XYZ file of C-alpha atoms in Angstrom:
681
model
C 87.199 93.095 93.195
C 87.403 89.279 94.434
C 89.629 86.767 93.155
C 87.310 85.968 89.790
C 85.930 82.617 89.661
C 87.428 81.529 86.912
C 86.673 81.737 82.887
C 85.399 78.209 82.392
C 81.798 77.118 82.167
C 81.467 75.621 85.143
C 82.115 79.210 86.647
C 81.283 82.013 84.441
C 77.667 80.934 84.355
C 76.771 80.866 87.495
C 76.550 84.779 87.184
C 73.421 84.838 85.419
C 72.015 81.785 87.458
C 72.649 83.858 90.664
C 71.327 87.278 89.257
C 67.645 85.644 88.918
C 67.464 85.024 92.934
C 65.506 87.707 94.762
C 68.213 88.884 96.985
C 70.665 89.458 93.536
C 67.459 91.546 92.273
C 67.824 93.948 94.921
C 71.091 93.703 96.016
C 73.756 92.737 92.855
C 76.262 90.276 94.001
C 79.629 91.111 94.436
C 83.052 89.151 92.506
C 83.787 88.346 95.976
C 79.941 87.220 97.403
C 80.078 85.054 93.558
C 83.315 83.359 94.403
C 82.203 82.546 97.536
C 78.680 81.245 96.774
C 80.614 79.187 93.981
C 82.929 77.806 97.206
C 80.098 76.391 99.053
C 78.303 74.926 96.201
C 81.408 72.656 95.673
C 81.930 72.202 98.779
C 78.038 70.922 99.381
C 78.404 68.889 96.650
C 80.770 66.280 98.794
C 79.492 67.919 102.310
C 75.979 68.652 104.231
C 77.750 71.342 105.977
C 80.532 73.782 105.504
C 81.289 73.543 108.914
C 82.604 69.686 108.262
C 86.281 68.910 108.182
C 87.744 67.536 104.875
C 89.701 64.522 106.135
C 91.205 62.882 103.190
C 93.136 63.879 100.096
C 89.900 61.722 98.164
C 88.188 64.427 99.635
C 90.141 67.739 98.532
C 90.442 66.236 95.993
C 86.907 65.407 95.020
C 85.655 68.889 96.376
C 88.036 70.454 94.103
C 87.510 69.131 91.038
C 83.751 70.324 91.868
C 84.907 73.933 92.244
C 86.387 73.205 88.544
C 90.092 72.606 89.129
C 92.172 69.697 88.070
C 94.398 69.073 90.679
C 97.265 67.488 89.959
C 98.593 64.607 92.917
C 101.713 67.045 93.079
C 98.776 69.968 93.595
C 97.189 67.992 96.504
C 100.370 66.755 98.121
C 100.927 70.334 98.321
C 97.905 71.114 100.478
C 97.902 67.799 102.665
C 101.520 67.005 103.321
C 101.870 64.486 105.917
C 101.156 66.358 108.919
C 97.202 67.744 107.552
C 94.852 65.864 109.961
C 91.387 68.259 108.260
C 91.114 71.032 106.189
C 88.145 73.370 107.080
C 86.016 75.212 104.248
C 88.080 78.551 104.889
C 91.317 76.400 103.612
C 89.110 74.899 100.898
C 87.968 78.780 99.941
C 92.548 80.409 100.305
C 92.874 76.739 98.024
C 90.666 77.889 95.809
C 92.381 81.408 95.200
C 95.528 80.234 95.007
C 94.832 77.349 91.923
C 93.105 78.112 88.976
C 91.076 76.815 86.812
C 91.768 75.496 83.514
C 89.327 76.511 80.620
C 88.090 74.471 78.189
C 90.425 76.482 75.743
C 93.565 74.728 77.389
C 92.260 71.701 77.620
C 91.732 71.871 73.511
C 95.379 73.032 73.486
C 97.371 70.593 74.857
C 94.975 67.841 74.049
C 94.961 68.776 70.250
C 98.894 68.753 71.096
C 98.831 65.003 71.123
C 96.185 65.064 68.389
C 99.018 63.040 65.866
C 96.329 63.691 63.185
C 94.218 66.453 63.761
C 91.357 64.968 63.844
C 89.672 65.378 67.066
C 90.846 62.205 68.513
C 93.631 59.790 69.920
C 93.678 56.313 69.105
C 92.422 53.955 72.022
C 96.607 51.773 71.630
C 97.463 55.501 72.218
C 95.696 56.563 75.198
C 96.663 53.378 77.160
C 100.560 54.055 76.434
C 100.504 57.944 77.060
C 98.064 56.951 80.194
C 99.666 54.168 82.123
C 102.977 55.216 81.150
C 104.093 58.007 81.818
C 103.506 61.228 84.558
C 101.152 60.811 86.843
C 100.464 56.974 85.872
C 96.906 55.808 85.279
C 96.007 51.826 85.827
C 94.700 50.158 82.654
C 90.912 50.151 85.051
C 90.887 53.945 85.034
C 91.933 54.106 81.156
C 88.843 51.550 80.712
C 86.603 53.975 82.689
C 87.482 56.814 79.881
C 87.295 54.176 76.873
C 84.195 52.386 77.972
C 81.836 55.741 77.814
C 79.585 55.680 74.896
C 79.212 58.998 74.160
C 83.178 60.026 73.637
C 84.112 56.578 71.651
C 83.696 55.332 68.594
C 86.334 53.278 66.176
C 88.841 52.097 68.388
C 89.176 56.205 69.437
C 89.011 58.860 71.523
C 86.721 61.726 70.813
C 88.429 64.514 73.335
C 86.638 67.648 71.771
C 83.043 65.448 73.538
C 84.596 64.498 76.194
C 86.042 68.167 77.555
C 82.186 68.850 76.928
C 80.907 66.607 78.556
C 82.654 67.231 81.720
C 82.570 70.789 81.678
C 78.554 70.666 81.419
C 78.947 68.300 83.782
C 80.398 70.495 85.946
C 78.387 72.867 85.045
C 75.141 71.784 86.418
C 76.410 69.873 89.201
C 77.616 73.775 90.818
C 74.163 74.975 89.138
C 72.005 72.419 91.063
C 73.712 73.322 94.523
C 73.807 76.937 93.848
C 69.886 76.156 93.058
C 69.428 74.416 96.458
C 70.854 77.196 98.478
C 68.515 79.408 96.899
C 65.317 77.823 97.683
C 66.897 76.105 101.043
C 66.894 78.915 103.415
C 68.607 76.826 106.205
C 71.977 76.154 103.856
C 71.646 80.237 103.375
C 71.774 80.862 106.484
C 74.119 78.256 108.127
C 76.210 76.982 105.623
C 79.564 79.502 105.162
C 83.205 79.758 106.569
C 84.517 82.465 108.209
C 86.491 84.329 105.745
C 89.482 83.684 107.363
C 92.376 84.440 105.731
C 95.361 81.519 107.166
C 97.557 78.451 106.227
C 96.060 75.577 105.158
C 98.115 73.525 107.089
C 96.580 74.744 110.366
C 94.868 72.718 111.949
C 91.175 74.135 113.065
C 90.066 73.085 116.510
C 86.901 70.980 116.801
C 83.883 72.464 116.222
C 82.507 74.467 120.328
C 78.991 72.896 121.659
C 77.068 76.496 122.543
C 74.610 75.538 125.510
C 70.538 76.279 124.447
C 69.804 79.595 124.931
C 66.732 81.899 125.126
C 66.451 84.363 123.831
C 65.502 88.239 125.187
C 62.085 89.454 124.543
C 64.101 92.818 122.864
C 65.650 91.847 120.787
C 62.458 90.529 118.838
C 60.810 94.025 119.142
C 63.834 95.428 117.850
C 61.900 94.203 114.282
C 58.941 94.371 114.363
C 58.322 96.534 111.877
C 61.023 95.322 109.275
C 58.933 93.539 106.351
C 59.941 90.616 104.850
C 63.239 90.436 106.439
C 61.917 90.499 109.902
C 60.643 87.019 109.842
C 63.429 85.134 108.348
C 65.851 87.202 110.870
C 63.489 86.016 113.747
C 63.090 81.995 112.398
C 67.003 82.122 112.587
C 67.085 83.543 115.636
C 64.852 81.572 117.861
C 66.203 78.409 115.862
C 69.755 79.430 117.440
C 68.225 81.492 120.447
C 71.085 83.669 121.858
C 71.939 86.806 119.841
C 73.298 90.282 119.854
C 72.608 93.023 117.525
C 74.062 96.795 116.981
C 72.419 99.132 114.900
C 74.550 102.590 113.960
C 72.788 105.177 111.508
C 74.881 107.828 110.224
C 73.462 111.085 107.955
C 75.492 112.232 105.231
C 79.281 114.134 106.084
C 78.336 112.818 109.779
C 79.969 114.321 112.559
C 79.703 112.366 115.789
C 83.194 112.753 117.224
C 85.520 115.855 117.362
C 86.868 117.494 114.804
C 90.636 116.974 113.592
C 92.221 120.443 113.941
C 95.963 122.011 113.537
C 97.669 123.066 117.472
C 97.553 126.842 117.166
C 101.479 126.990 116.800
C 102.658 123.524 114.290
C 104.353 125.747 111.781
C 106.670 126.546 113.816
C 107.231 122.847 115.308
C 109.561 120.647 113.430
C 108.449 118.248 111.437
C 109.647 114.941 109.188
C 107.695 113.638 106.789
C 107.905 109.720 105.264
C 105.181 108.347 102.646
C 104.606 104.975 102.017
C 102.038 102.917 100.194
C 99.057 100.305 101.212
C 99.161 97.132 98.351
C 96.416 94.476 97.720
C 97.771 91.752 97.260
C 95.874 88.247 94.722
C 94.310 87.044 98.155
C 92.835 90.143 99.208
C 95.546 90.688 102.038
C 96.938 94.301 101.993
C 100.517 95.156 102.790
C 102.235 97.800 103.892
C 105.036 100.333 104.561
C 106.055 100.370 108.596
C 107.922 102.591 110.441
C 110.155 103.623 114.216
C 110.158 106.602 115.320
C 112.692 108.363 118.156
C 111.077 110.718 120.064
C 114.178 112.303 122.047
C 112.149 113.945 124.697
C 108.755 114.355 126.027
C 107.079 116.769 123.674
C 103.943 117.740 122.161
C 103.347 115.380 118.706
C 100.660 116.272 116.112
C 100.537 113.308 113.414
C 98.604 113.229 110.271
C 97.846 109.914 107.375
C 96.736 110.838 104.166
C 96.253 109.290 100.244
C 99.469 110.325 98.470
C 97.863 113.337 96.011
C 99.675 112.382 92.176
C 99.142 112.793 88.615
C 95.577 112.620 87.810
C 93.738 112.196 84.509
C 91.001 114.836 83.749
C 87.645 113.396 84.044
C 89.120 110.042 85.644
C 88.467 109.334 89.372
C 91.053 107.943 91.545
C 90.286 105.419 93.434
C 93.394 105.590 95.999
C 92.305 109.268 97.285
C 89.269 108.159 98.414
C 90.296 105.013 100.568
C 90.830 105.570 104.282
C 94.125 105.386 106.154
C 94.530 105.317 109.795
C 97.582 104.953 111.665
C 98.770 102.896 115.084
C 101.004 104.185 117.187
C 103.178 101.776 119.379
C 105.495 102.278 122.267
C 108.917 100.044 122.513
C 109.591 98.782 126.241
C 112.865 96.631 126.888
C 111.950 95.010 123.478
C 110.364 95.630 119.516
C 108.405 92.217 120.618
C 106.626 94.307 123.819
C 104.987 96.952 122.115
C 102.120 99.294 124.688
C 99.443 100.631 121.873
C 99.015 104.952 122.578
C 96.699 106.663 120.320
C 95.898 106.167 117.112
C 94.607 109.169 114.350
C 91.126 108.665 115.161
C 90.232 112.160 114.468
C 89.412 113.613 110.473
C 89.299 116.511 108.859
C 88.441 115.662 105.152
C 90.878 112.684 103.704
C 93.614 113.349 106.681
C 93.504 111.370 109.676
C 95.147 112.624 112.603
C 96.139 112.904 116.639
C 97.624 115.479 118.812
C 99.121 114.284 122.461
C 101.873 114.248 124.620
C 104.435 111.856 123.640
C 107.126 110.499 126.700
C 111.233 110.068 125.048
C 111.639 106.378 123.601
C 111.523 104.683 120.298
C 107.746 104.054 118.757
C 106.659 101.862 115.962
C 103.652 103.753 113.357
C 102.010 101.165 112.226
C 99.444 101.941 108.985
C 95.873 101.141 108.487
C 93.295 99.918 106.178
C 89.988 98.871 106.921
C 89.537 96.912 103.019
C 86.243 98.343 102.602
C 88.304 100.562 99.521
C 91.135 99.032 98.502
C 88.872 96.030 96.689
C 90.319 93.767 93.790
C 89.001 95.239 90.346
C 85.696 93.413 89.476
C 86.106 94.324 85.678
C 88.824 93.608 83.073
C 90.259 96.312 81.199
C 88.757 95.578 77.237
C 92.049 97.747 76.158
C 95.449 97.445 77.440
C 98.002 100.058 77.431
C 100.972 100.598 75.108
C 104.352 101.496 77.184
C 106.688 101.235 74.851
C 107.482 102.792 71.507
C 110.165 102.445 68.171
C 110.474 105.917 66.635
C 112.308 105.977 62.879
C 115.589 104.471 63.999
C 114.248 101.630 65.392
C 115.386 102.493 68.588
C 113.384 101.891 71.802
C 111.124 104.309 73.821
C 108.821 104.489 76.620
C 105.642 106.080 75.482
C 104.685 109.374 77.204
C 101.759 107.340 78.942
C 104.215 105.284 81.017
C 106.253 107.669 82.008
C 104.107 109.749 83.400
C 102.811 105.845 85.376
C 106.750 105.524 86.032
C 106.820 109.077 87.512
C 104.048 108.273 89.974
C 105.948 105.492 90.959
C 108.823 106.939 92.021
C 107.219 109.363 94.268
C 105.496 106.304 95.880
C 108.827 104.779 96.134
C 110.902 108.316 97.201
C 109.863 107.857 100.954
C 111.622 110.860 102.499
C 110.255 113.416 99.201
C 113.781 114.240 98.240
C 113.643 113.997 94.816
C 116.000 110.905 94.626
C 115.852 107.143 95.459
C 118.339 105.831 98.055
C 119.699 102.169 98.099
C 117.219 101.184 100.551
C 114.469 103.179 99.385
C 115.237 101.728 95.781
C 115.227 97.922 97.502
C 111.188 98.744 99.090
C 110.393 98.937 95.244
C 112.578 95.340 94.529
C 111.322 93.608 97.731
C 107.850 94.393 96.092
C 108.464 93.733 92.132
C 110.720 91.009 92.451
C 110.924 89.842 95.528
C 114.797 90.061 95.731
C 117.131 93.198 96.981
C 120.051 95.001 95.409
C 122.948 94.327 97.331
C 125.706 96.993 97.062
C 127.704 95.578 94.754
C 124.718 95.834 92.072
C 123.852 99.232 93.400
C 127.685 100.176 92.824
C 126.649 99.017 89.097
C 124.041 101.059 88.909
C 125.727 104.241 89.855
C 127.753 103.909 86.718
C 125.127 103.227 84.913
C 122.235 105.590 85.172
C 121.925 109.186 86.455
C 122.588 109.314 89.978
C 122.920 112.175 92.317
C 124.665 111.986 95.772
C 125.360 108.204 95.123
C 121.076 108.143 95.670
C 119.417 107.189 91.515
C 117.894 110.491 90.450
C 114.229 110.113 88.290
C 115.574 110.103 84.960
C 117.960 107.530 86.319
C 114.848 105.204 87.202
C 113.723 106.318 83.774
C 116.862 104.709 81.916
C 116.453 101.560 84.421
C 113.067 100.237 82.675
C 114.361 101.679 79.364
C 117.337 99.349 79.798
C 115.034 96.805 81.273
C 112.320 96.909 77.454
C 115.424 96.724 75.629
C 116.435 93.841 76.845
C 113.743 91.839 76.242
C 113.597 93.071 72.607
C 110.858 95.407 73.563
C 108.835 92.839 75.601
C 106.648 94.438 77.837
C 105.157 91.720 79.881
C 107.893 91.869 82.749
C 107.167 95.938 82.577
C 103.496 94.392 83.354
C 104.651 93.042 86.030
C 106.023 94.905 88.043
C 102.931 97.343 87.035
C 100.865 95.086 88.469
C 102.937 94.694 92.178
C 102.735 97.954 92.283
C 99.042 97.767 91.417
C 98.199 99.571 88.335
C 96.016 97.623 86.129
C 96.340 96.606 82.004
C 95.145 100.686 81.716
C 97.677 102.262 83.897
C 95.153 103.211 86.729
C 96.484 102.583 90.360
C 93.578 100.813 91.034
C 95.313 98.332 93.380
C 97.307 100.338 95.877
C 96.788 103.176 98.157
C 100.180 105.239 98.503
C 99.929 107.292 101.406
C 102.313 110.037 103.455
C 102.957 110.137 106.658
C 103.616 114.280 108.930
C 104.519 114.942 112.058
C 105.779 117.325 113.922
C 106.675 118.230 117.369
C 107.252 122.025 119.937
C 110.673 120.800 121.329
C 112.460 118.165 118.755
C 112.651 116.572 115.823
C 111.175 113.373 115.493
C 113.370 110.593 113.331
C 111.452 108.332 111.242
C 112.626 105.563 109.309
C 110.048 102.629 106.927
C 111.974 99.437 108.158
C 109.111 96.753 107.368
C 106.751 96.175 104.260
C 104.240 92.961 105.887
C 101.347 92.414 105.779
C 98.601 94.428 107.856
C 97.895 92.067 110.417
C 99.506 90.229 113.470
C 101.250 93.635 115.669
C 97.919 95.615 114.016
C 95.079 93.535 115.355
C 96.391 93.493 118.030
C 96.659 96.899 118.106
C 92.753 97.935 116.765
C 91.518 95.225 119.343
C 92.784 97.309 122.315
C 91.984 100.691 120.527
C 87.822 99.023 119.662
C 87.489 97.658 123.393
C 88.997 100.371 125.099
C 86.464 103.276 123.099
C 83.815 101.234 121.685
C 80.486 100.007 123.112
C 80.239 96.784 124.027
C 76.940 94.355 124.710
C 77.152 90.527 125.708
C 75.910 87.765 123.636
C 72.799 86.964 124.976
C 73.336 84.221 127.523
C 76.601 84.069 126.514
C 78.586 85.744 129.225
C 82.111 84.738 128.021
C 81.500 86.374 124.513
C 81.046 90.592 123.998
C 80.591 92.006 120.615
C 82.418 95.587 120.840
C 81.696 98.282 118.413
C 83.572 101.186 117.592
C 81.586 104.056 115.775
C 83.662 107.422 113.851
C 82.731 109.612 110.954
C 84.367 107.059 108.173
C 83.802 103.572 109.532
C 82.297 101.105 112.051
C 84.461 98.731 113.557
C 82.764 95.461 115.486
C 86.064 92.471 117.738
C 84.786 89.751 119.279
C 86.089 89.417 122.511
C 85.746 85.051 122.945
C 86.605 84.944 126.860
C 85.633 81.358 127.668
C 88.062 78.324 127.110
C 86.344 76.884 123.931
C 86.817 78.174 120.208
C 84.159 79.722 119.336
C 82.229 80.430 115.822
C 80.397 83.372 115.458
C 77.855 84.303 112.799
C 76.836 87.730 111.901
C 74.528 88.949 108.756
C 74.676 92.786 107.771
C 71.272 92.004 104.965
C 69.605 95.395 107.130
C 72.515 97.359 106.746
C 72.147 100.106 104.477
C 74.415 102.405 101.604
C 77.896 100.220 103.574
C 80.430 97.738 102.527
C 82.291 96.210 104.570
C 85.712 94.503 104.246
C 84.426 90.943 104.065
C 82.457 91.501 101.095
C 80.132 89.279 102.218
C 76.536 90.503 103.936
C 76.439 86.822 105.534
C 79.438 85.081 107.182
C 81.143 83.789 110.253
C 84.465 84.202 112.121
C 86.211 82.216 114.192
C 87.451 83.417 117.838
C 90.343 80.976 119.351
C 89.847 80.845 123.369
C 90.833 83.457 125.807
C 91.687 86.264 122.525
C 89.752 88.737 120.483
C 89.490 89.286 116.729
C 87.957 92.517 114.183
C 85.643 90.469 112.773
C 84.583 93.893 110.061
C 85.104 96.911 109.184
C 81.706 99.102 107.667
C 81.703 101.872 105.606
C 79.289 104.185 102.859
C 79.445 103.377 99.772
C 78.135 106.650 98.919
C 79.441 109.388 101.962
C 76.848 111.809 101.239
C 74.124 110.194 101.725
C 72.657 108.482 104.653
C 73.988 105.192 106.163
C 73.047 102.722 108.164
C 74.748 99.882 109.554
C 73.122 96.767 110.868
C 74.936 94.244 112.599
C 73.140 90.890 113.940
C 75.760 88.287 115.286
C 74.518 84.491 116.813
C 75.810 81.455 118.046
C 74.859 77.964 116.531
C 73.912 74.858 118.410
C 75.965 72.547 117.673
C 76.833 70.899 114.829
C 76.968 67.324 112.847
C 80.311 65.824 112.079
C 79.494 63.167 109.534
C 82.369 62.942 106.427
C 81.823 59.706 105.741
C 78.654 60.451 103.150
C 78.910 63.125 100.200
C 75.567 65.683 100.633
C 72.863 65.514 98.539
C 73.709 68.531 96.495
C 73.842 66.349 93.627
C 70.519 65.244 91.428
C 70.235 61.427 91.602
C 70.905 61.263 87.494
C 72.579 57.656 86.947
C 74.012 59.525 83.742
C 75.572 61.951 85.718
C 77.110 59.625 88.028
C 78.938 57.535 85.657
C 80.181 61.085 83.978
C 80.949 62.114 87.480
C 83.734 59.499 87.533
C 84.323 59.895 84.553
C 85.915 63.414 85.079
C 87.277 62.465 88.899
C 89.380 59.919 86.503
C 89.834 62.622 83.442
C 90.884 64.842 85.924
C 94.258 63.291 86.428
C 94.570 62.630 82.835
C 94.640 66.368 81.622
C 96.251 67.260 84.596
C 99.272 64.914 83.593
C 98.742 66.625 80.156
C 99.366 70.000 81.306
C 102.011 68.972 83.066
C 104.291 67.057 80.749
C 103.433 70.028 77.836
C 104.799 72.858 81.125
C 108.264 70.562 79.834
C 108.716 72.025 76.703
C 107.770 68.829 74.376
C 107.473 70.289 70.970
C 103.751 70.794 69.521
C 103.346 67.737 67.963
C 104.717 65.626 70.435
C 104.781 61.658 68.999
C 103.908 58.778 71.307
C 106.873 56.402 72.413
C 106.425 53.056 70.617
């Protein structure tokens, strides 16, 4: 699942609007697509193109409001620092992931706590005192703009119930108008999108490049002579942009394009070492995992495998993590940890096992696990019923439910990296860092050993259970802290492992016993991104962007997935647009059929990974890439997505002011004022 757009009317109502489009009737929109569609709709109410940059606090403030957010000045300052010169559309999307919208119920609850007479209104005299003297103070003119709205004011009172409804309705109408404009305007649909690159909002994007005019090759046009309705729109797009390249890969069910993974004949006589680990899905869609160092004492033949870890499974229920693809990249240290050389990766497959066999020289190696992210995704639906974690027996004592104990046992299996049935301090600290962000020091570990069952100074499974029971008792049965742990480990409210994939790595060597140790738990980026790019550049098929000899698209195909890397050899940043609309039975890690990527000068980056939705059926990946022409950047005037309604314009301005009031109220309530707070005289 992608990050949900929120529970307020302005965003949730878009699902019904979007479901009416011809595209969504054929291909239902995912949560990720809905999120990005709403992001674009909000952005295009302020800018003419999503390739324009936000260049002021006011523009950021306005764009966030149209996305259903009510940012305080403190929130704005968090993303617009003194060093910030501009933010782009991708930065805007990242901010929306982090800043959740406020629902109508939350707003009403906040206003109600200021409603001393409990009649759905606030006296104007009290409103002036509240908004001009406390919190993020408003000017008298700003408050006048609120109290002068005829629809929400009468007899010297401000009707906050009507005001909340009016504001949310306006938000909904603005987003709906923008979405309808996107649907009917093919130019907007194909051109206005961001790169979907997760990065820090504080970075400064480089200017949009200005490619030279291009001439499309006849062969590219002939490719689509019999593609039905999609042909005309795609050809029209490529004629406009006049520079493109396409890849089409058709795979049969359970295709065997590459050699199957086979064990060396004498592998059972080789020395073996094993370690477990896990991929964890973060809130922003990023994936983190354990990373390892491996020492080989002498030159020998090595056989490495990685596969999902087989945990207990509920009868009749699918186990999502078992279908997640896994891979392992092996990099050799040369002189320092910063200088790593890609040696190989586990590209051969036998069912869910991926492996590699070859000779390695003595030395220190890094093992970096990888998954494409195509199948390790945020959940699409909320769980209807929450599982029970604790209960009280007839004596009033607190106990863990059998279902929760089974889940804790599985978690123990995952964090017991060496598989010896015990948790060392190092293993336990990976768990602590994941769930609390802090490490357990030697003194705390000594206390733990004194109070819970241990063996050889390591925590037993029983001790781990008792540790969680103690946490429940400390909270008098309140399970909220337990749920924090479970969510961090990838479990949903039904105790299903849906946002993590535990795996196991086996390393066999014929002449010496390898040594392997987990050293980090980090985002699957950085060295991994470089390793993936190097492997695809060396093994994939390459096509030069028509007329752009410095832009090369590399595509690597294996039985299970397809990876595309874009290489930019030029001295300028390149913006490449990608369409997957002709693909069949496919899912990509970006969750979008149309998107754009920004490739820095003299660099390469992973464009996308593609996998079959159903591996038992034929699937076809068709990726069409093109460079857009130079984009105008005129940020001084807002776009035309807003309907030209005078009434709506007034409400829009009032909403802007009202958001300040709401954020002030929420910040005041967050400091713990009594439910019936009184206005200072």
